[in-house]
Amino acid sequence: MRRKRAEIARDHAAFEAFYRRHVDAVTRFLARRVDDPHTVADLVAEVFMAVLDSAHTYRPEAGSEVAWLYGVARNTLSGERRRLFRESRLTDRMSGRRALDSDDLARLEERIDAERPARRVLAAMADLPEGERAVLELVVIDQLTVTEAATALGIRQGAAKMRLHRARRTLQGLPFVMEGTPG
């Protein structure tokens, strides 16, 4: 399997099949965390470029393809957030983007709208320590197993379980109103 994943970096057909199998999951993952369709489109492309560069690092014994891919997506998103933090002008952010056609923009806006409730929950979790929040996001929102979340975060399963327990205990009793909450 490891060899098969490494082949996607060299085999156009294998990469295309991998991309088609996972592009919707990656788009959903990013649309839950980012509310600009252009940024979502750029990040999806960056994730799959990173996959080409790091396909040789996938270890099936450490977790599923999706867990590994979510780890790549989290790293890509973290990199983007660091980049945006360093930039001081919006015009710098806008340079180098390809124009989205109206169909692409409409699809991404629909995806972003569909993920609005998840963004509300993520906002409610903002006060949690980063490690606890990351495990909770992957398990509750992205529906990974604790083992897969641990793989995506590069931590041990026991540590992931403890972080998840702490996060749930902290959030217990908070009023999470998903539907009917003003957007």
Tab-separated table of C-alpha atoms in Angstrom:
chain	number	residue	atom	x	y	z
A	1	MET	CA	0.000	0.000	0.000
A	2	ARG	CA	2.853	2.383	0.839
A	3	ARG	CA	4.317	1.742	-2.561
A	4	LYS	CA	0.892	2.336	-4.117
A	5	ARG	CA	0.625	5.770	-2.412
A	6	ALA	CA	4.141	6.683	-3.536
A	7	GLU	CA	3.109	5.852	-7.101
A	8	ILE	CA	0.565	8.681	-7.163
A	9	ALA	CA	3.479	11.111	-7.350
A	10	ARG	CA	4.684	9.498	-10.587
A	11	ASP	CA	1.555	8.024	-12.165
A	12	HIS	CA	-0.922	10.555	-13.558
A	13	ALA	CA	-3.810	8.067	-13.609
A	14	ALA	CA	-3.160	6.948	-10.020
A	15	PHE	CA	-3.040	10.563	-8.849
A	16	GLU	CA	-6.244	11.405	-10.720
A	17	ALA	CA	-8.038	8.448	-9.101
A	18	PHE	CA	-6.734	9.474	-5.653
A	19	TYR	CA	-7.814	13.077	-6.276
A	20	ARG	CA	-11.321	12.093	-7.403
A	21	ARG	CA	-11.684	9.764	-4.409
A	22	HIS	CA	-10.788	12.475	-1.878
A	23	VAL	CA	-11.413	15.958	-3.326
A	24	ASP	CA	-14.903	16.273	-1.825
A	25	ALA	CA	-13.688	15.293	1.651
A	26	VAL	CA	-10.806	17.793	1.465
A	27	THR	CA	-13.147	20.527	0.197
A	28	ARG	CA	-15.598	19.853	3.052
A	29	PHE	CA	-12.743	19.832	5.575
A	30	LEU	CA	-11.509	23.241	4.385
A	31	ALA	CA	-14.979	24.772	3.895
A	32	ARG	CA	-15.665	24.061	7.575
A	33	ARG	CA	-12.667	26.173	8.516
A	34	VAL	CA	-12.536	28.891	5.840
A	35	ASP	CA	-15.381	31.059	4.609
A	36	ASP	CA	-13.881	32.484	1.403
A	37	PRO	CA	-14.467	30.363	-1.748
A	38	HIS	CA	-11.277	31.581	-3.427
A	39	THR	CA	-9.220	30.575	-0.407
A	40	VAL	CA	-10.948	27.187	-0.230
A	41	ALA	CA	-10.188	26.565	-3.926
A	42	ASP	CA	-6.548	27.626	-3.466
A	43	LEU	CA	-6.105	25.461	-0.373
A	44	VAL	CA	-7.634	22.381	-2.027
A	45	ALA	CA	-5.109	22.776	-4.840
A	46	GLU	CA	-2.276	23.267	-2.341
A	47	VAL	CA	-3.285	20.156	-0.401
A	48	PHE	CA	-3.081	17.976	-3.494
A	49	MET	CA	0.220	19.572	-4.528
A	50	ALA	CA	1.504	18.706	-1.048
A	51	VAL	CA	0.213	15.156	-1.548
A	52	LEU	CA	2.404	14.848	-4.641
A	53	ASP	CA	5.414	15.994	-2.623
A	54	SER	CA	4.734	13.809	0.410
A	55	ALA	CA	3.027	10.683	-0.972
A	56	HIS	CA	6.098	8.641	-0.020
A	57	THR	CA	5.484	9.445	3.687
A	58	TYR	CA	2.099	7.693	3.887
A	59	ARG	CA	2.226	4.656	6.186
A	60	PRO	CA	-0.969	2.567	6.090
A	61	GLU	CA	-0.120	0.916	9.421
A	62	ALA	CA	-0.353	4.377	11.047
A	63	GLY	CA	-3.892	5.086	9.818
A	64	SER	CA	-6.222	5.464	6.887
A	65	GLU	CA	-5.635	7.481	3.728
A	66	VAL	CA	-8.219	9.992	4.909
A	67	ALA	CA	-6.488	10.491	8.272
A	68	TRP	CA	-3.171	11.061	6.503
A	69	LEU	CA	-4.826	13.389	3.987
A	70	TYR	CA	-6.508	15.395	6.785
A	71	GLY	CA	-3.077	15.745	8.370
A	72	VAL	CA	-1.763	17.163	5.086
A	73	ALA	CA	-4.807	19.473	4.881
A	74	ARG	CA	-4.323	20.672	8.487
A	75	ASN	CA	-0.660	21.418	7.794
A	76	THR	CA	-1.559	23.245	4.591
A	77	LEU	CA	-4.224	25.286	6.385
A	78	SER	CA	-1.822	26.083	9.239
A	79	GLY	CA	0.743	27.247	6.719
A	80	GLU	CA	-1.828	29.460	5.048
A	81	ARG	CA	-2.869	30.965	8.370
A	82	ARG	CA	0.764	31.727	9.239
A	83	ARG	CA	1.221	33.330	5.836
A	84	LEU	CA	-1.879	35.498	6.257
A	85	PHE	CA	-0.768	36.536	9.715
A	86	ARG	CA	2.535	37.807	8.302
A	87	GLU	CA	0.892	39.698	5.458
A	88	SER	CA	-0.331	43.194	6.122
A	89	ARG	CA	-2.184	44.046	2.917
A	90	LEU	CA	-5.200	42.483	1.272
A	91	THR	CA	-3.769	43.194	-2.157
A	92	ASP	CA	-0.842	40.890	-1.405
A	93	ARG	CA	-3.340	38.101	-0.675
A	94	MET	CA	-5.178	38.689	-3.935
A	95	SER	CA	-2.158	38.474	-6.224
A	96	GLY	CA	-1.565	35.242	-8.063
A	97	ARG	CA	-5.061	33.818	-7.767
A	98	ARG	CA	-6.804	32.416	-10.743
A	99	ALA	CA	-10.242	33.793	-11.428
A	100	LEU	CA	-13.014	31.380	-10.506
A	101	ASP	CA	-15.763	30.984	-13.042
A	102	SER	CA	-19.331	31.507	-11.841
A	103	ASP	CA	-20.025	27.752	-11.542
A	104	ASP	CA	-16.915	27.203	-9.373
A	105	LEU	CA	-17.806	30.186	-7.222
A	106	ALA	CA	-21.436	29.040	-6.830
A	107	ARG	CA	-20.380	25.492	-5.848
A	108	LEU	CA	-17.897	26.777	-3.285
A	109	GLU	CA	-20.417	29.259	-1.855
A	110	GLU	CA	-22.943	26.409	-1.497
A	111	ARG	CA	-20.315	24.274	0.248
A	112	ILE	CA	-19.389	27.139	2.563
A	113	ASP	CA	-23.083	27.753	3.372
A	114	ALA	CA	-23.568	24.045	4.084
A	115	GLU	CA	-20.635	24.110	6.510
A	116	ARG	CA	-21.842	27.233	8.399
A	117	PRO	CA	-23.150	25.220	11.417
A	118	ALA	CA	-19.782	23.484	11.739
A	119	ARG	CA	-18.025	26.873	11.670
A	120	ARG	CA	-20.297	28.003	14.544
A	121	VAL	CA	-19.235	24.991	16.587
A	122	LEU	CA	-15.584	25.632	15.724
A	123	ALA	CA	-15.983	29.223	16.907
A	124	ALA	CA	-17.507	27.994	20.179
A	125	MET	CA	-14.483	25.731	20.637
A	126	ALA	CA	-12.000	28.571	20.099
A	127	ASP	CA	-11.193	28.891	23.812
A	128	LEU	CA	-10.019	25.290	24.111
A	129	PRO	CA	-6.268	24.624	24.117
A	130	GLU	CA	-5.046	23.908	20.572
A	131	GLY	CA	-4.360	20.199	21.142
A	132	GLU	CA	-7.789	19.530	22.638
A	133	ARG	CA	-9.552	21.561	19.964
A	134	ALA	CA	-7.699	19.786	17.155
A	135	VAL	CA	-8.687	16.303	18.379
A	136	LEU	CA	-12.289	17.389	18.973
A	137	GLU	CA	-12.528	18.890	15.462
A	138	LEU	CA	-11.215	15.754	13.798
A	139	VAL	CA	-13.387	13.346	15.804
A	140	VAL	CA	-16.663	15.271	16.131
A	141	ILE	CA	-16.734	17.463	13.044
A	142	ASP	CA	-14.631	15.517	10.544
A	143	GLN	CA	-15.829	12.154	11.914
A	144	LEU	CA	-12.449	10.468	12.151
A	145	THR	CA	-11.870	7.774	14.740
A	146	VAL	CA	-9.681	8.683	17.702
A	147	THR	CA	-6.934	6.548	16.158
A	148	GLU	CA	-7.223	8.379	12.827
A	149	ALA	CA	-7.247	11.761	14.593
A	150	ALA	CA	-4.098	10.776	16.477
A	151	THR	CA	-2.473	9.850	13.162
A	152	ALA	CA	-3.526	13.122	11.536
A	153	LEU	CA	-2.059	15.065	14.460
A	154	GLY	CA	1.072	12.950	14.829
A	155	ILE	CA	0.325	12.005	18.449
A	156	ARG	CA	-0.304	8.743	20.314
A	157	GLN	CA	-3.794	7.307	20.556
A	158	GLY	CA	-3.784	7.592	24.369
A	159	ALA	CA	-2.914	11.283	24.177
A	160	ALA	CA	-5.719	11.828	21.662
A	161	LYS	CA	-8.226	10.071	23.961
A	162	MET	CA	-7.176	12.207	26.921
A	163	ARG	CA	-7.393	15.444	24.896
A	164	LEU	CA	-10.822	14.462	23.591
A	165	HIS	CA	-12.041	13.690	27.120
A	166	ARG	CA	-10.763	17.036	28.440
A	167	ALA	CA	-12.349	18.952	25.560
A	168	ARG	CA	-15.714	17.274	26.011
A	169	ARG	CA	-15.605	17.870	29.776
A	170	THR	CA	-14.803	21.563	29.229
A	171	LEU	CA	-17.606	22.021	26.697
A	172	GLN	CA	-20.179	19.983	28.602
A	173	GLY	CA	-23.221	22.083	29.333
A	174	LEU	CA	-22.371	24.918	26.957
A	175	PRO	CA	-25.346	25.964	24.836
A	176	PHE	CA	-24.481	24.906	21.287
A	177	VAL	CA	-27.448	25.995	19.241
A	178	MET	CA	-26.819	24.721	15.740
A	179	GLU	CA	-30.064	25.471	13.938
A	180	GLY	CA	-31.853	28.739	14.185
A	181	THR	CA	-28.719	30.567	15.258
A	182	PRO	CA	-28.278	33.800	13.317
A	183	GLY	CA	-25.489	33.488	10.731
